[in-house]
């Protein structure tokens, strides 16, 4: 009887994990770039739904690789187009690309604006006040450019045409036990115009409508199941009704309800087979519900589909291999 009593919490824990674990199917695992060389360290992936492409920033090679929706690489932007140190990017509905480049020798940190032909038309310098910024992520809508970064709290919104500051967004939240203005790690705009801000230090995300009216927040700081340890990227799918956050430290994707940010479950874990991650750095979701993950330390891009809310057994690392489902 005592053995049953002691095993009951363990059984309930496994039952809890099973009910919140998502089964994923890998449609494609991408290892190579446009010249058939292996990816070095992909840090950013961005969907261009209007033109049926997606783009990957490969940090060691300092270039942006173009893929079509058949997952075939067909072009890249690099030093020949004055793309020297790309860190983050987004693309608007007209095909203009907004690329943040960090400082490199005499080149200051800047946002390079490229036309649909891949030619730089304008650059916004970020090395002088009031734009002395180190940007971690950016997003663009019809009028504005949203910036978040490591050396400033909240978000800064620029006019797309002039590059001037239009508005600053400050977010107050509890970090450990004190209330403070949080720094933000990622910003994302979905196909309905909702704006998402992700804070790594607070372990939370904050959702605003297209008019920047606050809607709700979600996520909880921590290192266990269902919590955010070091979240790096966020994406949302109005079609699927979900929000996905990639946790760099826990090597997992956490799924939340699109309506209110309620936690629904998670997928992944540390490993190298399809559906597993090592230090994921970015995520995006296309109209068809395919999830694109920059699986950085595995040096690849994974294209995944969430199948259901239940698994066949508990998908967790075993002591023999981190890739086998524990039945």
Tab-separated table of C-alpha atoms in Angstrom:
chain	number	residue	atom	x	y	z
A	1	UNK	CA	0.000	0.000	0.000
A	2	UNK	CA	2.862	2.368	0.834
A	3	UNK	CA	4.468	1.713	-2.568
A	4	UNK	CA	1.229	2.658	-4.310
A	5	UNK	CA	1.034	5.822	-2.220
A	6	UNK	CA	4.611	6.808	-3.133
A	7	UNK	CA	4.113	6.076	-6.836
A	8	UNK	CA	0.875	8.065	-7.067
A	9	UNK	CA	2.563	11.527	-7.397
A	10	UNK	CA	4.852	10.148	-10.126
A	11	UNK	CA	1.869	8.715	-11.994
A	12	UNK	CA	-0.011	12.010	-11.737
A	13	UNK	CA	3.076	13.897	-12.979
A	14	UNK	CA	3.357	11.653	-16.063
A	15	UNK	CA	-0.382	12.010	-16.662
A	16	UNK	CA	-0.046	15.798	-16.458
A	17	UNK	CA	2.826	15.840	-18.969
A	18	UNK	CA	0.980	13.510	-21.326
A	19	UNK	CA	-2.101	15.693	-21.389
A	20	UNK	CA	-0.060	18.804	-22.274
A	21	UNK	CA	2.567	17.341	-24.629
A	22	UNK	CA	2.152	18.018	-28.345
A	23	UNK	CA	3.045	15.467	-30.970
A	24	UNK	CA	5.003	17.033	-33.840
A	25	UNK	CA	5.786	15.842	-37.336
A	26	UNK	CA	8.839	17.138	-39.173
A	27	UNK	CA	7.923	17.974	-42.760
A	28	UNK	CA	11.452	19.018	-43.636
A	29	UNK	CA	14.831	19.436	-41.988
A	30	UNK	CA	17.039	21.911	-43.858
A	31	UNK	CA	20.804	21.660	-43.484
A	32	UNK	CA	22.154	23.385	-46.609
A	33	UNK	CA	22.231	26.842	-48.139
A	34	UNK	CA	21.941	28.068	-51.732
A	35	UNK	CA	25.421	26.795	-52.692
A	36	UNK	CA	24.818	23.373	-51.083
A	37	UNK	CA	27.056	24.069	-48.102
A	38	UNK	CA	26.004	23.226	-44.555
A	39	UNK	CA	24.421	25.980	-42.500
A	40	UNK	CA	26.788	27.476	-39.940
A	41	UNK	CA	24.565	28.861	-37.176
A	42	UNK	CA	21.069	29.964	-38.266
A	43	UNK	CA	19.769	32.644	-35.896
A	44	UNK	CA	16.729	34.079	-37.673
A	45	UNK	CA	13.927	32.689	-39.863
A	46	UNK	CA	11.215	34.834	-41.433
A	47	UNK	CA	8.158	33.930	-43.534
A	48	UNK	CA	7.208	36.010	-46.582
A	49	UNK	CA	3.669	34.771	-47.176
A	50	UNK	CA	2.936	37.327	-49.890
A	51	UNK	CA	5.758	36.061	-52.120
A	52	UNK	CA	5.826	32.395	-51.023
A	53	UNK	CA	9.379	32.491	-49.688
A	54	UNK	CA	11.130	32.300	-46.354
A	55	UNK	CA	14.489	33.719	-45.327
A	56	UNK	CA	17.230	32.502	-43.000
A	57	UNK	CA	20.074	34.526	-41.485
A	58	UNK	CA	23.203	32.380	-41.194
A	59	UNK	CA	25.375	34.255	-38.701
A	60	UNK	CA	28.901	32.830	-39.375
A	61	UNK	CA	28.485	33.281	-43.129
A	62	UNK	CA	26.940	36.741	-42.665
A	63	UNK	CA	24.303	36.188	-45.307
A	64	UNK	CA	20.563	35.862	-45.815
A	65	UNK	CA	19.431	32.728	-47.662
A	66	UNK	CA	16.222	32.657	-49.707
A	67	UNK	CA	14.102	29.474	-49.791
A	68	UNK	CA	10.840	28.837	-51.630
A	69	UNK	CA	7.896	27.027	-50.035
A	70	UNK	CA	9.179	23.748	-51.490
A	71	UNK	CA	12.142	24.260	-49.124
A	72	UNK	CA	14.572	24.796	-52.010
A	73	UNK	CA	17.292	27.477	-51.538
A	74	UNK	CA	17.620	29.644	-54.624
A	75	UNK	CA	19.414	32.890	-53.714
A	76	UNK	CA	21.317	34.713	-50.979
A	77	UNK	CA	22.286	38.236	-49.968
A	78	UNK	CA	25.768	38.841	-48.593
A	79	UNK	CA	28.775	41.115	-48.845
A	80	UNK	CA	28.161	41.735	-52.539
A	81	UNK	CA	24.929	43.527	-51.574
A	82	UNK	CA	26.531	45.234	-48.549
A	83	UNK	CA	24.985	42.763	-46.111
A	84	UNK	CA	27.935	42.337	-43.751
A	85	UNK	CA	26.639	41.592	-40.249
A	86	UNK	CA	22.901	40.725	-40.318
A	87	UNK	CA	21.254	39.959	-36.974
A	88	UNK	CA	17.485	40.290	-37.462
A	89	UNK	CA	15.072	41.061	-40.269
A	90	UNK	CA	11.468	41.427	-41.367
A	91	UNK	CA	9.708	41.990	-44.682
A	92	UNK	CA	6.639	44.093	-45.482
A	93	UNK	CA	3.769	43.313	-47.861
A	94	UNK	CA	5.448	45.240	-50.685
A	95	UNK	CA	8.529	43.033	-50.546
A	96	UNK	CA	10.830	45.558	-48.846
A	97	UNK	CA	13.295	43.963	-46.435
A	98	UNK	CA	14.312	45.631	-43.163
A	99	UNK	CA	17.594	44.189	-41.897
A	100	UNK	CA	19.347	45.117	-38.669
A	101	UNK	CA	23.135	44.895	-39.001
A	102	UNK	CA	25.448	45.147	-36.002
A	103	UNK	CA	28.588	47.300	-36.024
A	104	UNK	CA	31.495	45.952	-38.074
A	105	UNK	CA	34.841	47.789	-38.161
A	106	UNK	CA	33.927	51.301	-39.378
A	107	UNK	CA	30.346	50.335	-40.170
A	108	UNK	CA	27.965	51.481	-37.392
A	109	UNK	CA	24.912	49.502	-36.285
A	110	UNK	CA	22.123	50.240	-38.741
A	111	UNK	CA	18.876	49.155	-40.319
A	112	UNK	CA	19.306	48.519	-44.030
A	113	UNK	CA	16.155	48.862	-46.126
A	114	UNK	CA	16.263	46.814	-49.327
A	115	UNK	CA	13.813	46.970	-52.216
A	116	UNK	CA	12.309	43.771	-53.721
A	117	UNK	CA	15.350	43.506	-56.021
A	118	UNK	CA	17.654	43.201	-53.008
A	119	UNK	CA	19.237	46.636	-53.436
A	120	UNK	CA	19.758	48.911	-50.431
A	121	UNK	CA	17.679	52.074	-50.815
A	122	UNK	CA	18.179	53.564	-47.372
A	123	UNK	CA	19.935	52.991	-44.068
A	124	UNK	CA	18.923	54.167	-40.596
A	125	UNK	CA	22.027	54.620	-38.425
A	126	UNK	CA	21.734	53.533	-34.798
A	127	UNK	CA	25.010	54.817	-33.330
A	128	UNK	CA	23.898	58.322	-32.314
A	129	UNK	CA	21.337	59.678	-29.893
A	130	UNK	CA	18.417	59.264	-29.711
A	131	UNK	CA	18.973	55.995	-31.636
A	132	UNK	CA	22.040	54.590	-29.866
A	133	UNK	CA	20.650	51.078	-29.915
A	134	UNK	CA	21.674	47.426	-29.936
A	135	UNK	CA	18.733	45.699	-31.579
A	136	UNK	CA	17.837	42.065	-30.870
A	137	UNK	CA	14.696	41.896	-33.019
A	138	UNK	CA	12.566	44.034	-35.304
A	139	UNK	CA	9.140	43.871	-36.940
A	140	UNK	CA	7.411	45.986	-39.560
A	141	UNK	CA	3.795	46.803	-40.422
A	142	UNK	CA	2.184	49.243	-42.872
A	143	UNK	CA	3.560	52.402	-41.230
A	144	UNK	CA	5.968	51.580	-38.455
A	145	UNK	CA	9.159	49.759	-37.547
A	146	UNK	CA	9.268	48.150	-34.089
A	147	UNK	CA	12.625	47.681	-32.348
A	148	UNK	CA	13.539	45.796	-29.167
A	149	UNK	CA	17.025	45.196	-27.825
A	150	UNK	CA	19.539	44.511	-25.119
A	151	UNK	CA	20.649	48.022	-24.108
A	152	UNK	CA	17.218	49.611	-23.698
A	153	UNK	CA	13.980	48.671	-21.971
A	154	UNK	CA	10.621	48.392	-23.694
A	155	UNK	CA	10.206	48.970	-27.429
A	156	UNK	CA	10.940	51.856	-29.778
A	157	UNK	CA	8.679	52.535	-32.761
A	158	UNK	CA	10.050	54.339	-35.811
A	159	UNK	CA	8.371	55.832	-38.846
A	160	UNK	CA	9.234	53.544	-41.776
A	161	UNK	CA	9.840	56.417	-44.177
A	162	UNK	CA	11.682	58.960	-42.029
A	163	UNK	CA	13.352	56.718	-39.440
A	164	UNK	CA	12.274	59.084	-36.651
A	165	UNK	CA	10.962	57.936	-33.288
A	166	UNK	CA	7.169	57.931	-33.175
A	167	UNK	CA	6.551	56.258	-29.831
A	168	UNK	CA	8.170	54.355	-26.979
A	169	UNK	CA	6.433	51.482	-25.241
A	170	UNK	CA	7.409	50.771	-21.643
A	171	UNK	CA	6.303	47.545	-19.994
A	172	UNK	CA	6.290	47.235	-16.207
A	173	UNK	CA	6.394	43.748	-14.723
A	174	UNK	CA	7.818	41.819	-11.804
A	175	UNK	CA	11.326	40.448	-12.279
A	176	UNK	CA	12.254	38.223	-9.331
A	177	UNK	CA	10.461	40.247	-6.628
A	178	UNK	CA	10.715	43.826	-7.844
A	179	UNK	CA	8.629	45.828	-10.303
A	180	UNK	CA	10.686	47.264	-13.154
A	181	UNK	CA	10.707	48.207	-16.819
A	182	UNK	CA	11.558	44.964	-18.568
A	183	UNK	CA	13.894	44.540	-21.512
A	184	UNK	CA	12.489	42.737	-24.534
A	185	UNK	CA	14.103	39.979	-26.591
A	186	UNK	CA	11.695	39.606	-29.529
A	187	UNK	CA	8.892	41.433	-31.332
A	188	UNK	CA	6.455	39.866	-33.794
A	189	UNK	CA	3.445	41.056	-35.809
A	190	UNK	CA	0.924	38.464	-36.972
A	191	UNK	CA	-1.334	38.469	-40.027
A	192	UNK	CA	-4.144	40.190	-38.105
A	193	UNK	CA	-1.862	43.028	-37.053
A	194	UNK	CA	-1.476	41.997	-33.422
A	195	UNK	CA	1.881	42.910	-31.889
A	196	UNK	CA	3.749	40.544	-29.553
A	197	UNK	CA	6.615	41.504	-27.250
A	198	UNK	CA	8.692	38.809	-25.536
A	199	UNK	CA	10.808	39.384	-22.422
A	200	UNK	CA	13.584	36.925	-21.661
A	201	UNK	CA	14.308	38.355	-18.214
A	202	UNK	CA	10.650	38.301	-17.102
A	203	UNK	CA	9.761	35.017	-18.829
A	204	UNK	CA	6.599	36.574	-20.260
A	205	UNK	CA	5.053	37.796	-23.485
A	206	UNK	CA	2.779	40.809	-23.949
A	207	UNK	CA	0.112	41.082	-26.644
A	208	UNK	CA	-1.265	44.311	-28.144
A	209	UNK	CA	-3.801	44.928	-30.888
A	210	UNK	CA	-2.972	46.752	-34.134
A	211	UNK	CA	-3.633	50.103	-32.405
A	212	UNK	CA	-1.220	49.183	-29.600
A	213	UNK	CA	-3.941	48.667	-27.033
A	214	UNK	CA	-2.812	46.120	-24.451
A	215	UNK	CA	-4.769	42.845	-24.622
A	216	UNK	CA	-3.139	40.321	-22.276
A	217	UNK	CA	0.115	38.772	-21.141
A	218	UNK	CA	1.174	35.143	-20.827
A	219	UNK	CA	3.999	32.891	-19.740
A	220	UNK	CA	5.653	32.196	-16.406
A	221	UNK	CA	9.342	32.378	-15.488
A	222	UNK	CA	10.966	29.101	-14.463
A	223	UNK	CA	12.974	26.086	-15.524
A	224	UNK	CA	10.378	23.313	-15.332
A	225	UNK	CA	7.632	22.003	-17.619
A	226	UNK	CA	5.302	24.731	-18.876
A	227	UNK	CA	7.591	27.588	-17.802
A	228	UNK	CA	9.932	29.923	-19.668
A	229	UNK	CA	13.587	29.842	-18.661
A	230	UNK	CA	15.278	31.816	-21.461
A	231	UNK	CA	12.691	32.469	-24.156
A	232	UNK	CA	14.253	33.785	-27.366
A	233	UNK	CA	11.485	33.992	-29.970
A	234	UNK	CA	7.725	34.239	-30.385
A	235	UNK	CA	5.313	33.690	-33.292
A	236	UNK	CA	1.545	33.418	-33.634
A	237	UNK	CA	-0.930	31.810	-36.009
A	238	UNK	CA	-4.465	33.243	-36.197
A	239	UNK	CA	-5.340	30.282	-38.434
A	240	UNK	CA	-4.285	27.685	-35.844
A	241	UNK	CA	-5.336	29.807	-32.886
A	242	UNK	CA	-1.997	29.434	-31.115
A	243	UNK	CA	1.036	31.395	-29.920
A	244	UNK	CA	4.416	29.618	-29.938
A	245	UNK	CA	7.427	30.618	-27.813
A	246	UNK	CA	10.833	28.965	-28.259
A	247	UNK	CA	12.851	28.479	-25.068
A	248	UNK	CA	16.605	28.475	-25.709
A	249	UNK	CA	17.568	26.994	-22.342
A	250	UNK	CA	14.887	24.278	-22.187
A	251	UNK	CA	15.242	23.418	-25.910
A	252	UNK	CA	11.458	23.431	-26.236
A	253	UNK	CA	8.526	25.120	-27.908
A	254	UNK	CA	5.702	26.249	-25.622
A	255	UNK	CA	2.186	26.651	-27.018
A	256	UNK	CA	-0.408	29.153	-25.764
A	257	UNK	CA	-4.004	29.976	-26.660
A	258	UNK	CA	-4.352	32.762	-29.226
A	259	UNK	CA	-7.385	34.222	-27.415
A	260	UNK	CA	-6.025	34.754	-23.925
A	261	UNK	CA	-2.446	33.435	-23.691
A	262	UNK	CA	-3.387	30.397	-21.618
A	263	UNK	CA	-0.741	27.655	-21.633
A	264	UNK	CA	-1.782	24.670	-23.775
A	265	UNK	CA	1.299	22.476	-23.898
A	266	UNK	CA	4.799	22.137	-25.247
A	267	UNK	CA	6.859	20.159	-27.729
A	268	UNK	CA	10.498	19.278	-28.317
A	269	UNK	CA	13.318	18.816	-25.846
A	270	UNK	CA	17.076	18.450	-26.153
A	271	UNK	CA	18.161	16.180	-28.991
A	272	UNK	CA	19.265	16.014	-32.587
A	273	UNK	CA	16.618	13.932	-34.378
A	274	UNK	CA	13.694	15.736	-36.101
A	275	UNK	CA	11.353	17.341	-33.583
A	276	UNK	CA	14.124	17.870	-31.024
A	277	UNK	CA	16.237	20.997	-30.545
A	278	UNK	CA	19.506	22.363	-29.225
A	279	UNK	CA	19.366	26.050	-28.392
A	280	UNK	CA	16.559	27.198	-30.726
A	281	UNK	CA	16.859	30.913	-31.525
A	282	UNK	CA	13.865	31.835	-33.699
A	283	UNK	CA	10.435	30.717	-34.919
A	284	UNK	CA	7.793	31.689	-37.463
A	285	UNK	CA	4.499	30.176	-38.682
A	286	UNK	CA	3.035	30.308	-42.197
A	287	UNK	CA	-0.634	30.417	-43.262
A	288	UNK	CA	-0.774	26.632	-43.609
A	289	UNK	CA	0.226	26.140	-39.985
A	290	UNK	CA	3.787	25.014	-40.637
A	291	UNK	CA	6.172	26.010	-37.849
A	292	UNK	CA	9.697	27.049	-38.896
A	293	UNK	CA	12.322	26.782	-36.139
A	294	UNK	CA	15.916	28.034	-36.287
A	295	UNK	CA	17.474	25.063	-34.476
A	296	UNK	CA	20.738	26.919	-34.063
A	297	UNK	CA	23.142	24.540	-32.302
A	298	UNK	CA	21.954	21.676	-34.505
A	299	UNK	CA	22.811	23.962	-37.455
A	300	UNK	CA	19.494	23.507	-39.237
A	301	UNK	CA	15.987	24.777	-39.894
A	302	UNK	CA	13.124	22.482	-38.922
A	303	UNK	CA	9.676	22.726	-40.516
A	304	UNK	CA	7.120	21.145	-38.190
A	305	UNK	CA	3.403	20.462	-37.833
A	306	UNK	CA	1.618	20.082	-34.495
A	307	UNK	CA	-0.557	17.000	-34.804
A	308	UNK	CA	-2.620	16.855	-31.611
A	309	UNK	CA	-2.631	17.480	-27.892
A	310	UNK	CA	-1.856	13.882	-26.965
A	311	UNK	CA	1.130	11.641	-27.578
A	312	UNK	CA	1.640	7.912	-27.846
A	313	UNK	CA	3.490	7.642	-24.569
A	314	UNK	CA	5.470	10.342	-22.815
A	315	UNK	CA	7.954	12.033	-25.146
A	316	UNK	CA	10.905	12.756	-22.888
A	317	UNK	CA	14.653	12.012	-22.915
A	318	UNK	CA	15.596	8.571	-21.618
A	319	UNK	CA	18.900	7.773	-19.935
A	320	UNK	CA	20.031	5.786	-22.991
A	321	UNK	CA	19.294	8.366	-25.662
A	322	UNK	CA	17.541	11.765	-25.681
A	323	UNK	CA	15.642	10.743	-28.806
A	324	UNK	CA	13.515	7.785	-27.762
A	325	UNK	CA	9.885	8.050	-26.567
A	326	UNK	CA	9.418	6.593	-23.114
A	327	UNK	CA	6.347	4.327	-23.168
